[in-house]
Amino acid sequence: MSFSSKKGKDTFAKNIVLAIIIFFIIINLLFLTQKSYMINYLGVDSKGLVIDVDSTHEGYYKYQFNYKIRLKNGEKVKISEGNYKKKTHQIGEAVNVKTYKKDSEFSTPSPNLYMAVPLLCILGIFTRIYFVFRKSS
C-alpha cells in the first residue's frame, strides 16, 4: 500500500516539475522574442527630428500616436505608440531612435539581456530535477 502511495507522490512531483519547466520555457520565449526588445538590443542608434504626429482615438482613453521622424542621414521612419499613453513627443523635438531590419522604435531602456541567463539556469535546474524523478521511478 505504501508503494502505490509513494508512486502517486512521485508522479505528482514529476508533473509539477514538468509544469515549471514548461512555464520557464514560455517565459524565455516571450522575453527573447518581443519585437521592441530585439530592436532595442540589436538596433542601430540614430538621432532624428519629429516632423509629423498623427493620432487616432481608439476608444475610452485609448490613443494611437504615429510619429514620422527624419533621421540625420535623411531617412524617414515611422514609429507608433499607443494604448493609454499620452503624447510623449512634439513636432520639432530631437529624439533617439533605434532601427533594426526596417523596424523602428524610440530608444528606451529595455530589460537586461542578462535576465535570460538566470531564467535559463533555473530552467536547467528544474529539467535536471525532472530527469532525476523520472529515473528514480
mmCIF file of C-alpha atoms in Angstrom:
data_model
loop_
_atom_site.group_PDB
_atom_site.id
_atom_site.type_symbol
_atom_site.label_atom_id
_atom_site.label_comp_id
_atom_site.label_asym_id
_atom_site.label_seq_id
_atom_site.Cartn_x
_atom_site.Cartn_y
_atom_site.Cartn_z
ATOM 1 C CA MET A 1 0.000 0.000 0.000
ATOM 2 C CA SER A 2 2.822 2.393 0.770
ATOM 3 C CA PHE A 3 4.439 1.601 -2.595
ATOM 4 C CA SER A 4 1.431 2.856 -4.592
ATOM 5 C CA SER A 5 1.204 5.947 -2.383
ATOM 6 C CA LYS A 6 4.884 6.709 -2.985
ATOM 7 C CA LYS A 7 4.471 6.180 -6.731
ATOM 8 C CA GLY A 8 1.493 8.571 -6.773
ATOM 9 C CA LYS A 9 3.530 11.250 -4.979
ATOM 10 C CA ASP A 10 6.442 10.763 -7.394
ATOM 11 C CA THR A 11 4.123 11.105 -10.381
ATOM 12 C CA PHE A 12 2.618 14.251 -8.886
ATOM 13 C CA ALA A 13 6.091 15.691 -8.226
ATOM 14 C CA LYS A 14 7.180 14.873 -11.791
ATOM 15 C CA ASN A 15 4.114 16.621 -13.174
ATOM 16 C CA ILE A 16 4.742 19.717 -11.038
ATOM 17 C CA VAL A 17 8.377 19.897 -12.133
ATOM 18 C CA LEU A 18 7.343 19.404 -15.774
ATOM 19 C CA ALA A 19 4.797 22.230 -15.457
ATOM 20 C CA ILE A 20 7.502 24.521 -14.045
ATOM 21 C CA ILE A 21 9.827 23.607 -16.934
ATOM 22 C CA ILE A 22 7.126 24.445 -19.475
ATOM 23 C CA PHE A 23 6.423 27.727 -17.662
ATOM 24 C CA PHE A 24 10.082 28.790 -17.829
ATOM 25 C CA ILE A 25 10.349 27.824 -21.499
ATOM 26 C CA ILE A 26 7.346 30.031 -22.270
ATOM 27 C CA ILE A 27 8.764 32.926 -20.210
ATOM 28 C CA ASN A 28 12.120 32.669 -22.005
ATOM 29 C CA LEU A 29 10.482 32.592 -25.425
ATOM 30 C CA LEU A 30 8.295 35.591 -24.643
ATOM 31 C CA PHE A 31 11.236 37.525 -23.225
ATOM 32 C CA LEU A 32 13.559 36.835 -26.126
ATOM 33 C CA THR A 33 11.080 37.293 -28.971
ATOM 34 C CA GLN A 34 9.458 40.608 -28.150
ATOM 35 C CA LYS A 35 9.931 42.748 -31.234
ATOM 36 C CA SER A 36 10.621 46.018 -29.423
ATOM 37 C CA TYR A 37 13.205 44.314 -27.194
ATOM 38 C CA MET A 38 15.000 42.921 -30.233
ATOM 39 C CA ILE A 39 15.019 46.364 -31.870
ATOM 40 C CA ASN A 40 16.427 47.923 -28.701
ATOM 41 C CA TYR A 41 19.088 45.215 -28.271
ATOM 42 C CA LEU A 42 20.209 44.840 -31.870
ATOM 43 C CA GLY A 43 19.174 48.148 -33.395
ATOM 44 C CA VAL A 44 21.403 50.939 -34.622
ATOM 45 C CA ASP A 45 21.216 54.214 -32.669
ATOM 46 C CA SER A 46 20.217 57.289 -34.642
ATOM 47 C CA LYS A 47 19.196 60.809 -33.810
ATOM 48 C CA GLY A 48 16.339 62.485 -35.592
ATOM 49 C CA LEU A 49 13.657 65.142 -35.518
ATOM 50 C CA VAL A 50 9.935 64.538 -35.185
ATOM 51 C CA ILE A 51 8.402 66.000 -38.349
ATOM 52 C CA ASP A 52 4.816 64.761 -38.080
ATOM 53 C CA VAL A 53 2.492 63.438 -35.384
ATOM 54 C CA ASP A 54 -0.811 61.776 -36.138
ATOM 55 C CA SER A 55 -3.163 60.421 -33.501
ATOM 56 C CA THR A 56 -6.087 58.062 -33.662
ATOM 57 C CA HIS A 57 -8.674 57.740 -30.913
ATOM 58 C CA GLU A 58 -9.370 54.049 -30.334
ATOM 59 C CA GLY A 59 -11.932 54.202 -27.568
ATOM 60 C CA TYR A 60 -12.143 55.032 -23.890
ATOM 61 C CA TYR A 61 -8.878 56.897 -23.173
ATOM 62 C CA LYS A 62 -7.065 54.808 -25.797
ATOM 63 C CA TYR A 63 -4.974 56.597 -28.395
ATOM 64 C CA GLN A 64 -2.535 55.537 -31.070
ATOM 65 C CA PHE A 65 0.210 58.065 -31.873
ATOM 66 C CA ASN A 66 2.098 57.742 -35.144
ATOM 67 C CA TYR A 67 5.324 59.715 -35.290
ATOM 68 C CA LYS A 68 7.210 60.392 -38.508
ATOM 69 C CA ILE A 69 10.887 61.082 -37.826
ATOM 70 C CA ARG A 70 13.601 62.365 -40.150
ATOM 71 C CA LEU A 71 16.962 60.844 -39.238
ATOM 72 C CA LYS A 72 20.313 62.627 -39.633
ATOM 73 C CA ASN A 73 21.054 60.630 -42.804
ATOM 74 C CA GLY A 74 17.833 61.919 -44.418
ATOM 75 C CA GLU A 75 15.923 58.668 -43.995
ATOM 76 C CA LYS A 76 12.375 58.876 -42.640
ATOM 77 C CA VAL A 77 10.973 56.312 -40.216
ATOM 78 C CA LYS A 78 7.556 55.810 -38.629
ATOM 79 C CA ILE A 79 7.052 54.838 -35.005
ATOM 80 C CA SER A 80 3.723 54.053 -33.336
ATOM 81 C CA GLU A 81 2.905 54.305 -29.642
ATOM 82 C CA GLY A 82 -0.436 53.845 -28.055
ATOM 83 C CA ASN A 83 -2.894 52.452 -25.564
ATOM 84 C CA TYR A 84 -3.338 54.781 -22.627
ATOM 85 C CA LYS A 85 -0.082 56.662 -23.295
ATOM 86 C CA LYS A 86 -0.066 60.393 -23.554
ATOM 87 C CA LYS A 87 1.672 62.028 -26.468
ATOM 88 C CA THR A 88 5.302 61.940 -25.410
ATOM 89 C CA HIS A 89 6.942 63.830 -28.290
ATOM 90 C CA GLN A 90 6.238 67.095 -30.100
ATOM 91 C CA ILE A 91 6.924 68.230 -33.667
ATOM 92 C CA GLY A 92 10.496 69.507 -33.978
ATOM 93 C CA GLU A 93 11.731 67.574 -30.946
ATOM 94 C CA ALA A 94 15.074 65.774 -31.209
ATOM 95 C CA VAL A 95 14.690 62.081 -30.376
ATOM 96 C CA ASN A 96 16.868 58.988 -30.192
ATOM 97 C CA VAL A 97 15.676 56.172 -32.435
ATOM 98 C CA LYS A 98 16.811 52.593 -32.911
ATOM 99 C CA THR A 99 16.337 50.902 -36.272
ATOM 100 C CA TYR A 100 16.697 47.208 -36.993
ATOM 101 C CA LYS A 101 15.666 45.425 -40.209
ATOM 102 C CA LYS A 102 13.432 48.321 -41.327
ATOM 103 C CA ASP A 103 11.643 48.409 -37.962
ATOM 104 C CA SER A 104 11.991 51.437 -35.702
ATOM 105 C CA GLU A 105 11.437 52.162 -32.044
ATOM 106 C CA PHE A 106 12.200 55.016 -29.701
ATOM 107 C CA SER A 107 15.404 54.282 -27.852
ATOM 108 C CA THR A 108 14.241 53.069 -24.439
ATOM 109 C CA PRO A 109 15.876 51.118 -21.657
ATOM 110 C CA SER A 110 14.832 47.556 -22.320
ATOM 111 C CA PRO A 111 15.061 44.605 -19.941
ATOM 112 C CA ASN A 112 18.608 43.457 -19.433
ATOM 113 C CA LEU A 113 19.558 40.559 -21.692
ATOM 114 C CA TYR A 114 21.382 39.041 -18.744
ATOM 115 C CA MET A 115 17.963 38.393 -17.173
ATOM 116 C CA ALA A 116 17.679 35.489 -19.608
ATOM 117 C CA VAL A 117 20.746 33.783 -18.095
ATOM 118 C CA PRO A 118 19.232 33.236 -14.598
ATOM 119 C CA LEU A 119 15.966 32.143 -16.213
ATOM 120 C CA LEU A 120 17.852 29.592 -18.299
ATOM 121 C CA CYS A 121 19.766 28.377 -15.208
ATOM 122 C CA ILE A 122 16.531 27.876 -13.282
ATOM 123 C CA LEU A 123 15.097 26.075 -16.304
ATOM 124 C CA GLY A 124 18.158 23.804 -16.347
ATOM 125 C CA ILE A 125 17.831 23.029 -12.639
ATOM 126 C CA PHE A 126 14.180 22.046 -12.960
ATOM 127 C CA THR A 127 14.920 19.989 -16.065
ATOM 128 C CA ARG A 128 17.592 18.121 -14.099
ATOM 129 C CA ILE A 129 15.163 17.560 -11.205
ATOM 130 C CA TYR A 130 12.583 16.198 -13.647
ATOM 131 C CA PHE A 131 15.008 13.649 -15.046
ATOM 132 C CA VAL A 132 16.085 12.625 -11.524
ATOM 133 C CA PHE A 133 12.420 11.957 -10.639
ATOM 134 C CA ARG A 134 11.921 10.133 -13.914
ATOM 135 C CA LYS A 135 14.984 7.943 -13.363
ATOM 136 C CA SER A 136 14.001 7.047 -9.783
ATOM 137 C CA SER A 137 10.522 5.819 -10.726
#
